[in-house]
PDB file of C-alpha atoms and ligand atoms in Angstrom:
ATOM      1  CA  MET K 993      45.584   3.084  76.559  1.00  0.00           C
ATOM      2  CA  PRO K 994      42.519   0.944  75.853  1.00  0.00           C
ATOM      3  CA  PRO K 995      41.820   0.420  72.161  1.00  0.00           C
ATOM      4  CA  GLN K 996      39.445   3.052  70.813  1.00  0.00           C
ATOM      5  CA  THR K 997      35.941   1.705  70.769  1.00  0.00           C
ATOM      6  CA  GLN K 998      33.719   2.870  68.007  1.00  0.00           C
ATOM      7  CA  THR K 999      30.512   4.100  69.626  1.00  0.00           C
ATOM      8  CA  ARG K1000      28.074   4.744  66.826  1.00  0.00           C
ATOM      9  CA  ARG K1001      24.932   5.724  68.681  1.00  0.00           C
ATOM     10  CA  ARG K1002      21.847   3.797  67.599  1.00  0.00           C
ATOM     11  CA  PRO K1003      18.818   6.024  67.118  1.00  0.00           C
ATOM     12  CA  ARG K1004      16.191   5.776  69.848  1.00  0.00           C
ATOM     13  CA  ARG K1005      13.585   3.281  68.755  1.00  0.00           C
ATOM     14  CA  GLY K1006      10.466   4.908  67.304  1.00  0.00           C
ATOM     15  CA  ARG K1007       6.966   4.625  68.770  1.00  0.00           C
ATOM     16  CA  LEU K1008       4.179   2.540  67.304  1.00  0.00           C
ATOM     17  CA  ILE K1009       0.906   4.452  67.414  1.00  0.00           C
ATOM     18  CA  VAL K1010      -2.230   2.722  66.149  1.00  0.00           C
ATOM     19  CA  PHE K1011      -5.664   4.079  65.270  1.00  0.00           C
ATOM     20  CA  GLU K1012      -8.498   1.618  65.743  1.00  0.00           C
ATOM     21  CA  GLY K1013     -12.271   1.669  65.375  1.00  0.00           C
ATOM     22  CA  ILE K1014     -15.093   0.513  63.138  1.00  0.00           C
ATOM     23  CA  ASP K1015     -15.271   1.830  59.572  1.00  0.00           C
ATOM     24  CA  GLY K1016     -16.336   5.469  59.217  1.00  0.00           C
ATOM     25  CA  THR K1017     -14.869   6.771  62.494  1.00  0.00           C
ATOM     26  CA  GLY K1018     -12.250   8.974  60.811  1.00  0.00           C
ATOM     27  CA  LYS K1019      -9.131   6.892  61.499  1.00  0.00           C
ATOM     28  CA  THR K1020      -7.456   7.706  58.198  1.00  0.00           C
ATOM     29  CA  THR K1021      -8.078  11.449  58.587  1.00  0.00           C
ATOM     30  CA  GLN K1022      -6.640  11.424  62.103  1.00  0.00           C
ATOM     31  CA  ALA K1023      -3.675   9.259  61.091  1.00  0.00           C
ATOM     32  CA  LYS K1024      -2.859  11.838  58.381  1.00  0.00           C
ATOM     33  CA  PHE K1025      -3.164  14.689  60.888  1.00  0.00           C
ATOM     34  CA  LEU K1026      -0.884  12.898  63.335  1.00  0.00           C
ATOM     35  CA  GLU K1027       1.707  12.215  60.644  1.00  0.00           C
ATOM     36  CA  ARG K1028       1.670  15.933  59.800  1.00  0.00           C
ATOM     37  CA  ASP K1029       1.833  16.998  63.471  1.00  0.00           C
ATOM     38  CA  LEU K1030       4.743  14.659  64.188  1.00  0.00           C
ATOM     39  CA  ARG K1031       6.687  15.956  61.175  1.00  0.00           C
ATOM     40  CA  ARG K1032       5.967  19.541  62.122  1.00  0.00           C
ATOM     41  CA  ALA K1033       7.323  18.885  65.610  1.00  0.00           C
ATOM     42  CA  GLY K1034      10.492  17.483  64.043  1.00  0.00           C
ATOM     43  CA  HIS K1035       9.819  13.779  64.617  1.00  0.00           C
ATOM     44  CA  PRO K1036      10.596  11.454  61.708  1.00  0.00           C
ATOM     45  CA  CYS K1037       7.687   9.111  61.018  1.00  0.00           C
ATOM     46  CA  ILE K1038       5.914   6.968  58.485  1.00  0.00           C
ATOM     47  CA  ARG K1039       2.215   6.223  58.091  1.00  0.00           C
ATOM     48  CA  SER K1040       0.837   2.901  56.971  1.00  0.00           C
ATOM     49  CA  HIS K1041      -2.297   0.748  57.147  1.00  0.00           C
ATOM     50  CA  GLU K1042      -3.636  -2.783  57.395  1.00  0.00           C
ATOM     51  CA  PRO K1043      -4.656  -4.763  55.506  1.00  0.00           C
ATOM     52  CA  GLY K1044      -2.424  -4.056  52.510  1.00  0.00           C
ATOM     53  CA  GLY K1045       0.586  -2.166  53.899  1.00  0.00           C
ATOM     54  CA  THR K1046       3.016  -4.048  51.632  1.00  0.00           C
ATOM     55  CA  LYS K1047       2.992  -5.090  47.965  1.00  0.00           C
ATOM     56  CA  ARG K1048       2.261  -8.702  48.908  1.00  0.00           C
ATOM     57  CA  GLY K1049      -0.277  -7.474  51.412  1.00  0.00           C
ATOM     58  CA  ALA K1050      -2.115  -5.581  48.664  1.00  0.00           C
ATOM     59  CA  VAL K1051      -2.871  -8.951  47.031  1.00  0.00           C
ATOM     60  CA  LEU K1052      -4.135 -10.309  50.364  1.00  0.00           C
ATOM     61  CA  ARG K1053      -6.213  -7.154  50.921  1.00  0.00           C
ATOM     62  CA  ASP K1054      -7.948  -7.713  47.607  1.00  0.00           C
ATOM     63  CA  LEU K1055      -8.671 -11.354  48.512  1.00  0.00           C
ATOM     64  CA  LEU K1056     -10.055 -10.249  51.876  1.00  0.00           C
ATOM     65  CA  LEU K1057     -12.218  -7.366  50.744  1.00  0.00           C
ATOM     66  CA  HIS K1058     -13.473  -9.063  47.598  1.00  0.00           C
ATOM     67  CA  PRO K1059     -13.633 -12.791  48.433  1.00  0.00           C
ATOM     68  CA  PRO K1060     -13.675 -14.846  45.216  1.00  0.00           C
ATOM     69  CA  ARG K1061     -16.506 -17.259  46.117  1.00  0.00           C
ATOM     70  CA  GLY K1062     -18.752 -15.998  48.884  1.00  0.00           C
ATOM     71  CA  ARG K1063     -17.502 -15.075  52.342  1.00  0.00           C
ATOM     72  CA  TRP K1064     -14.430 -16.459  54.063  1.00  0.00           C
ATOM     73  CA  ARG K1065     -14.869 -18.579  57.144  1.00  0.00           C
ATOM     74  CA  THR K1066     -13.846 -16.465  60.138  1.00  0.00           C
ATOM     75  CA  LYS K1067     -10.693 -18.466  60.860  1.00  0.00           C
ATOM     76  CA  SER K1068      -9.531 -18.535  57.217  1.00  0.00           C
ATOM     77  CA  GLU K1069     -10.070 -14.783  57.049  1.00  0.00           C
ATOM     78  CA  THR K1070      -8.058 -14.411  60.254  1.00  0.00           C
ATOM     79  CA  PHE K1071      -5.058 -16.230  58.788  1.00  0.00           C
ATOM     80  CA  LEU K1072      -5.090 -13.973  55.721  1.00  0.00           C
ATOM     81  CA  PHE K1073      -5.070 -10.887  57.963  1.00  0.00           C
ATOM     82  CA  LEU K1074      -2.221 -12.398  59.959  1.00  0.00           C
ATOM     83  CA  ALA K1075      -0.149 -13.202  56.862  1.00  0.00           C
ATOM     84  CA  ASP K1076      -0.635  -9.612  55.771  1.00  0.00           C
ATOM     85  CA  ARG K1077       0.393  -8.389  59.250  1.00  0.00           C
ATOM     86  CA  HIS K1078       3.510 -10.521  59.514  1.00  0.00           C
ATOM     87  CA  GLU K1079       4.802  -9.215  56.160  1.00  0.00           C
ATOM     88  CA  HIS K1080       3.997  -5.676  57.263  1.00  0.00           C
ATOM     89  CA  VAL K1081       5.703  -6.018  60.652  1.00  0.00           C
ATOM     90  CA  GLN K1082       8.851  -7.544  59.218  1.00  0.00           C
ATOM     91  CA  SER K1083       9.287  -5.491  56.085  1.00  0.00           C
ATOM     92  CA  VAL K1084       7.873  -2.078  57.037  1.00  0.00           C
ATOM     93  CA  ILE K1085       7.080  -1.526  60.718  1.00  0.00           C
ATOM     94  CA  LEU K1086      10.094  -2.977  62.548  1.00  0.00           C
ATOM     95  CA  PRO K1087      12.697  -1.544  60.158  1.00  0.00           C
ATOM     96  CA  ALA K1088      11.156   1.933  60.556  1.00  0.00           C
ATOM     97  CA  LEU K1089      11.007   1.678  64.365  1.00  0.00           C
ATOM     98  CA  GLU K1090      14.621   0.545  64.421  1.00  0.00           C
ATOM     99  CA  ARG K1091      15.665   3.490  62.239  1.00  0.00           C
ATOM    100  CA  GLY K1092      14.135   5.694  64.939  1.00  0.00           C
ATOM    101  CA  GLN K1093      11.021   6.629  62.962  1.00  0.00           C
ATOM    102  CA  HIS K1094       7.616   6.685  64.617  1.00  0.00           C
ATOM    103  CA  VAL K1095       5.028   4.524  62.873  1.00  0.00           C
ATOM    104  CA  VAL K1096       1.424   5.720  62.619  1.00  0.00           C
ATOM    105  CA  LEU K1097      -0.832   2.827  61.732  1.00  0.00           C
ATOM    106  CA  ASP K1098      -4.391   2.633  60.513  1.00  0.00           C
ATOM    107  CA  ARG K1099      -5.406  -0.688  62.230  1.00  0.00           C
ATOM    108  CA  PHE K1100      -3.345  -3.443  63.803  1.00  0.00           C
ATOM    109  CA  THR K1101      -3.922  -6.413  66.139  1.00  0.00           C
ATOM    110  CA  HIS K1102      -6.974  -5.037  67.964  1.00  0.00           C
ATOM    111  CA  SER K1103      -8.866  -4.927  64.658  1.00  0.00           C
ATOM    112  CA  THR K1104      -8.459  -8.686  64.396  1.00  0.00           C
ATOM    113  CA  LEU K1105      -9.615  -9.176  67.989  1.00  0.00           C
ATOM    114  CA  ALA K1106     -12.657  -6.957  67.421  1.00  0.00           C
ATOM    115  CA  PHE K1107     -13.647  -7.882  63.836  1.00  0.00           C
ATOM    116  CA  GLN K1108     -12.844 -11.595  63.799  1.00  0.00           C
ATOM    117  CA  GLY K1109     -12.884 -12.267  67.565  1.00  0.00           C
ATOM    118  CA  TYR K1110     -16.101 -10.434  68.426  1.00  0.00           C
ATOM    119  CA  GLY K1111     -17.670  -9.735  65.008  1.00  0.00           C
ATOM    120  CA  GLY K1112     -16.898 -13.263  63.790  1.00  0.00           C
ATOM    121  CA  ASP K1113     -18.531 -14.823  66.845  1.00  0.00           C
ATOM    122  CA  LEU K1114     -15.493 -16.651  68.171  1.00  0.00           C
ATOM    123  CA  THR K1115     -15.968 -18.135  71.644  1.00  0.00           C
ATOM    124  CA  LEU K1116     -14.140 -16.786  74.675  1.00  0.00           C
ATOM    125  CA  ARG K1117     -11.683 -19.698  74.477  1.00  0.00           C
ATOM    126  CA  GLU K1118     -11.086 -19.077  70.756  1.00  0.00           C
ATOM    127  CA  ARG K1119     -10.459 -15.395  71.452  1.00  0.00           C
ATOM    128  CA  GLY K1120      -7.768 -16.478  73.904  1.00  0.00           C
ATOM    129  CA  GLU K1121      -6.226 -18.681  71.196  1.00  0.00           C
ATOM    130  CA  LEU K1122      -6.454 -15.771  68.781  1.00  0.00           C
ATOM    131  CA  SER K1123      -4.410 -13.598  71.165  1.00  0.00           C
ATOM    132  CA  LEU K1124      -1.663 -16.201  71.062  1.00  0.00           C
ATOM    133  CA  ILE K1125      -1.496 -16.389  67.281  1.00  0.00           C
ATOM    134  CA  LEU K1126      -1.577 -12.595  67.116  1.00  0.00           C
ATOM    135  CA  LYS K1127       1.623 -12.624  69.138  1.00  0.00           C
ATOM    136  CA  PHE K1128       3.036 -15.245  66.756  1.00  0.00           C
ATOM    137  CA  ALA K1129       2.138 -13.084  63.727  1.00  0.00           C
ATOM    138  CA  THR K1130       3.667  -9.898  65.127  1.00  0.00           C
ATOM    139  CA  ASP K1131       6.726 -11.540  66.689  1.00  0.00           C
ATOM    140  CA  GLY K1132       5.530 -10.034  69.962  1.00  0.00           C
ATOM    141  CA  LEU K1133       5.416  -6.428  68.733  1.00  0.00           C
ATOM    142  CA  VAL K1134       2.788  -4.437  70.654  1.00  0.00           C
ATOM    143  CA  PRO K1135       1.798  -0.800  70.080  1.00  0.00           C
ATOM    144  CA  ASP K1136       3.042   1.946  72.391  1.00  0.00           C
ATOM    145  CA  LEU K1137      -0.363   3.591  72.085  1.00  0.00           C
ATOM    146  CA  VAL K1138      -3.729   2.576  70.668  1.00  0.00           C
ATOM    147  CA  ILE K1139      -6.232   5.335  69.940  1.00  0.00           C
ATOM    148  CA  LEU K1140      -9.730   3.946  69.641  1.00  0.00           C
ATOM    149  CA  LEU K1141     -12.096   6.260  67.775  1.00  0.00           C
ATOM    150  CA  ASP K1142     -15.552   5.359  68.959  1.00  0.00           C
ATOM    151  CA  MET K1143     -19.050   6.196  67.718  1.00  0.00           C
ATOM    152  CA  PRO K1144     -22.352   4.341  67.188  1.00  0.00           C
ATOM    153  CA  ALA K1145     -22.203   1.935  64.236  1.00  0.00           C
ATOM    154  CA  ARG K1146     -25.316   3.356  62.581  1.00  0.00           C
ATOM    155  CA  ASP K1147     -23.760   6.862  62.406  1.00  0.00           C
ATOM    156  CA  ALA K1148     -20.385   5.531  61.290  1.00  0.00           C
ATOM    157  CA  LEU K1149     -21.985   3.503  58.499  1.00  0.00           C
ATOM    158  CA  ALA K1150     -23.973   6.559  57.361  1.00  0.00           C
ATOM    159  CA  ARG K1151     -20.625   8.387  57.012  1.00  0.00           C
ATOM    160  CA  VAL K1152     -19.180   5.509  54.961  1.00  0.00           C
ATOM    161  CA  ARG K1153     -22.230   5.561  52.689  1.00  0.00           C
ATOM    162  CA  ARG K1154     -22.070   9.339  52.317  1.00  0.00           C
ATOM    163  CA  ARG K1155     -18.533   9.070  51.044  1.00  0.00           C
ATOM    164  CA  GLY K1156     -19.845   6.496  48.525  1.00  0.00           C
ATOM    165  CA  ASP K1157     -17.556   3.755  49.797  1.00  0.00           C
ATOM    166  CA  ALA K1158     -19.831   0.947  50.954  1.00  0.00           C
ATOM    167  CA  ARG K1159     -18.682  -1.489  48.344  1.00  0.00           C
ATOM    168  CA  THR K1160     -16.462  -3.958  50.149  1.00  0.00           C
ATOM    169  CA  ASP K1161     -17.705  -7.136  51.699  1.00  0.00           C
ATOM    170  CA  PHE K1162     -16.951  -5.754  55.163  1.00  0.00           C
ATOM    171  CA  GLU K1163     -18.898  -2.571  54.727  1.00  0.00           C
ATOM    172  CA  LYS K1164     -21.879  -4.414  53.249  1.00  0.00           C
ATOM    173  CA  ARG K1165     -22.343  -6.388  56.464  1.00  0.00           C
ATOM    174  CA  GLY K1166     -24.433  -3.628  58.003  1.00  0.00           C
ATOM    175  CA  ALA K1167     -24.955  -1.777  61.281  1.00  0.00           C
ATOM    176  CA  PRO K1168     -25.820  -4.676  63.686  1.00  0.00           C
ATOM    177  CA  ARG K1169     -22.559  -6.512  62.962  1.00  0.00           C
ATOM    178  CA  ASN K1170     -20.582  -3.274  63.151  1.00  0.00           C
ATOM    179  CA  GLU K1171     -22.222  -2.469  66.495  1.00  0.00           C
ATOM    180  CA  LYS K1172     -21.084  -5.878  67.759  1.00  0.00           C
ATOM    181  CA  ILE K1173     -17.531  -5.079  66.602  1.00  0.00           C
ATOM    182  CA  ARG K1174     -17.724  -1.654  68.242  1.00  0.00           C
ATOM    183  CA  ARG K1175     -18.757  -3.311  71.515  1.00  0.00           C
ATOM    184  CA  GLY K1176     -15.816  -5.686  71.063  1.00  0.00           C
ATOM    185  CA  PHE K1177     -13.388  -2.768  70.761  1.00  0.00           C
ATOM    186  CA  LEU K1178     -14.935  -1.098  73.825  1.00  0.00           C
ATOM    187  CA  SER K1179     -14.789  -4.248  75.874  1.00  0.00           C
ATOM    188  CA  ILE K1180     -11.115  -4.761  74.988  1.00  0.00           C
ATOM    189  CA  ALA K1181     -10.462  -1.195  76.177  1.00  0.00           C
ATOM    190  CA  ARG K1182     -12.792  -1.297  79.188  1.00  0.00           C
ATOM    191  CA  GLY K1183     -11.546  -4.593  80.548  1.00  0.00           C
ATOM    192  CA  GLN K1184      -8.158  -3.008  81.025  1.00  0.00           C
ATOM    193  CA  LYS K1185      -9.257   0.363  82.341  1.00  0.00           C
ATOM    194  CA  LYS K1186      -7.082   1.892  85.032  1.00  0.00           C
ATOM    195  CA  GLY K1187      -8.855   5.236  85.405  1.00  0.00           C
ATOM    196  CA  GLN K1188     -10.806   7.992  83.708  1.00  0.00           C
ATOM    197  CA  GLY K1189      -9.141  10.170  81.131  1.00  0.00           C
ATOM    198  CA  ARG K1190      -9.458  13.946  81.077  1.00  0.00           C
ATOM    199  CA  GLY K1191     -11.629  16.177  78.871  1.00  0.00           C
ATOM    200  CA  GLN K1192     -13.182  14.341  75.948  1.00  0.00           C
ATOM    201  CA  ASN K1193     -11.155  11.245  76.669  1.00  0.00           C
ATOM    202  CA  ARG K1194     -13.575   8.545  77.702  1.00  0.00           C
ATOM    203  CA  GLY K1195     -10.854   6.445  79.208  1.00  0.00           C
ATOM    204  CA  GLN K1196      -7.122   6.061  79.210  1.00  0.00           C
ATOM    205  CA  ASN K1197      -5.417   2.995  80.449  1.00  0.00           C
ATOM    206  CA  SER K1198      -2.721   0.419  80.173  1.00  0.00           C
ATOM    207  CA  ARG K1199      -3.619  -3.039  79.112  1.00  0.00           C
ATOM    208  CA  GLN K1200      -1.886  -6.337  79.357  1.00  0.00           C
ATOM    209  CA  SER K1201      -1.829  -7.654  75.823  1.00  0.00           C
ATOM    210  CA  GLY K1202      -2.026 -11.385  75.125  1.00  0.00           C
ATOM    211  CA  SER K1203       1.747 -11.342  75.246  1.00  0.00           C
ATOM    212  CA  GLY K1204       1.792  -9.828  78.741  1.00  0.00           C
ATOM    213  CA  GLU K1205       3.263  -6.513  77.583  1.00  0.00           C
ATOM    214  CA  LYS K1206       1.578  -3.202  78.269  1.00  0.00           C
ATOM    215  CA  THR K1207      -0.224  -1.085  75.718  1.00  0.00           C
ATOM    216  CA  ARG K1208      -1.741   2.292  76.481  1.00  0.00           C
ATOM    217  CA  PHE K1209      -5.311   2.559  75.280  1.00  0.00           C
ATOM    218  CA  VAL K1210      -7.133   5.867  74.749  1.00  0.00           C
ATOM    219  CA  VAL K1211     -10.784   5.967  73.737  1.00  0.00           C
ATOM    220  CA  LEU K1212     -11.968   9.140  72.001  1.00  0.00           C
ATOM    221  CA  ASP K1213     -15.456  10.147  70.952  1.00  0.00           C
ATOM    222  CA  ALA K1214     -15.279  10.115  67.142  1.00  0.00           C
ATOM    223  CA  ASP K1215     -18.496  12.079  66.774  1.00  0.00           C
ATOM    224  CA  GLN K1216     -17.012  15.529  67.334  1.00  0.00           C
ATOM    225  CA  ASP K1217     -15.150  18.137  65.360  1.00  0.00           C
ATOM    226  CA  GLU K1218     -12.078  16.625  63.690  1.00  0.00           C
ATOM    227  CA  LYS K1219      -9.902  19.484  64.961  1.00  0.00           C
ATOM    228  CA  VAL K1220     -10.926  18.703  68.550  1.00  0.00           C
ATOM    229  CA  ILE K1221     -10.075  15.030  68.028  1.00  0.00           C
ATOM    230  CA  ARG K1222      -6.746  16.028  66.465  1.00  0.00           C
ATOM    231  CA  ALA K1223      -5.864  18.022  69.597  1.00  0.00           C
ATOM    232  CA  ARG K1224      -6.836  15.118  71.894  1.00  0.00           C
ATOM    233  CA  VAL K1225      -4.718  12.749  69.828  1.00  0.00           C
ATOM    234  CA  TRP K1226      -1.738  15.050  70.155  1.00  0.00           C
ATOM    235  CA  GLU K1227      -2.277  15.281  73.942  1.00  0.00           C
ATOM    236  CA  ALA K1228      -2.124  11.489  74.118  1.00  0.00           C
ATOM    237  CA  VAL K1229       0.885  11.113  71.813  1.00  0.00           C
ATOM    238  CA  ALA K1230       3.120  13.973  73.003  1.00  0.00           C
ATOM    239  CA  PRO K1231       4.130  12.355  76.340  1.00  0.00           C
ATOM    240  CA  LEU K1232       5.495   9.337  74.457  1.00  0.00           C
ATOM    241  CA  LEU K1233       7.913  11.302  72.309  1.00  0.00           C
TER     242      LEU K1233
HETATM  243  P1  TYD X 214      -9.684  -0.699  56.068  1.00  0.00           P
HETATM  244  O1  TYD X 214      -8.501  -0.704  55.176  1.00  0.00           O
HETATM  245  O2  TYD X 214      -9.587   0.053  57.333  1.00  0.00           O
HETATM  246  O3  TYD X 214     -10.952  -0.235  55.272  1.00  0.00           O
HETATM  247  P2  TYD X 214     -11.104   1.004  54.277  1.00  0.00           P
HETATM  248  O4  TYD X 214      -9.751   1.386  53.756  1.00  0.00           O
HETATM  249  O5  TYD X 214     -12.025   0.458  53.241  1.00  0.00           O
HETATM  250  O6  TYD X 214     -11.709   2.070  55.119  1.00  0.00           O
HETATM  251  O7  TYD X 214     -10.011  -2.208  56.441  1.00  0.00           O
HETATM  252  C1  TYD X 214     -10.717  -3.025  55.574  1.00  0.00           C
HETATM  253  C2  TYD X 214     -11.620  -3.906  56.382  1.00  0.00           C
HETATM  254  O8  TYD X 214     -10.868  -4.954  57.009  1.00  0.00           O
HETATM  255  C3  TYD X 214     -12.313  -3.143  57.503  1.00  0.00           C
HETATM  256  O9  TYD X 214     -13.712  -3.339  57.379  1.00  0.00           O
HETATM  257  C4  TYD X 214     -11.831  -3.801  58.754  1.00  0.00           C
HETATM  258  C5  TYD X 214     -11.365  -5.157  58.308  1.00  0.00           C
HETATM  259  N1  TYD X 214     -10.304  -5.765  59.150  1.00  0.00           N
HETATM  260  C6  TYD X 214     -10.560  -6.946  59.847  1.00  0.00           C
HETATM  261  O10 TYD X 214     -11.685  -7.480  59.790  1.00  0.00           O
HETATM  262  N2  TYD X 214      -9.569  -7.522  60.578  1.00  0.00           N
HETATM  263  C7  TYD X 214      -8.317  -6.990  60.659  1.00  0.00           C
HETATM  264  O11 TYD X 214      -7.429  -7.556  61.334  1.00  0.00           O
HETATM  265  C8  TYD X 214      -8.056  -5.764  59.928  1.00  0.00           C
HETATM  266  C9  TYD X 214      -6.680  -5.151  59.966  1.00  0.00           C
HETATM  267  C10 TYD X 214      -9.073  -5.183  59.192  1.00  0.00           C
END
């Protein structure tokens, strides 16, 4: 008889689901809803955010949002975001995925492409270089799904101001810069479009990330009832589970 092999089944790797968008689009609210909906459906998950998803990252977040002596140069700022991300990937995200938990994230790599790449006026060539160092920072980890919550920057900023939050350096930069970042997010999504989504979905597609792996991208209109958005998010997430 062959020796008995111990077959301890590894849990199925969890899914990485990321909410993206400019400030004020309701990412945090929707990430909380999704965490609740996943749990309710019996799927173990964690929710986290960037920047500042680890204890070390909290120090970096403070340096980023409240720069000590004027604003960071775009590339210096980028490296701080990437240091924060690498810590987060290695100490929080990957271990959870490997335990079989789904990870719901408030921002990830596409924020850096949109905010620093487009908002920070990097050239096309520099944006290509940025994609490479994003892969370096994440050890090649790409999301299973990115949900981009989209709305005009002026309206999103008005929401941020209404909640009395416009204190950080990022939020003080105003509507024109945020509109540029919004267009960056949309162009990342649009460039990869494979077809129209259904209902309120403005588009749903797979994209080749800088690393050559595929990420599904769903763009949702953020300027509608949060319950409607919640339902659309669930429609996009459910097939992955
Ligand atoms: P966030 O935590 O989403 O803001 P808040 O909790 O105040 O709503 O992010 C802080 C800021 O950092 C936000 O304006 C977006 C910016 N950011 C970048 O510029 N690049 C990045 O890679 C990330 C993750 C965030």
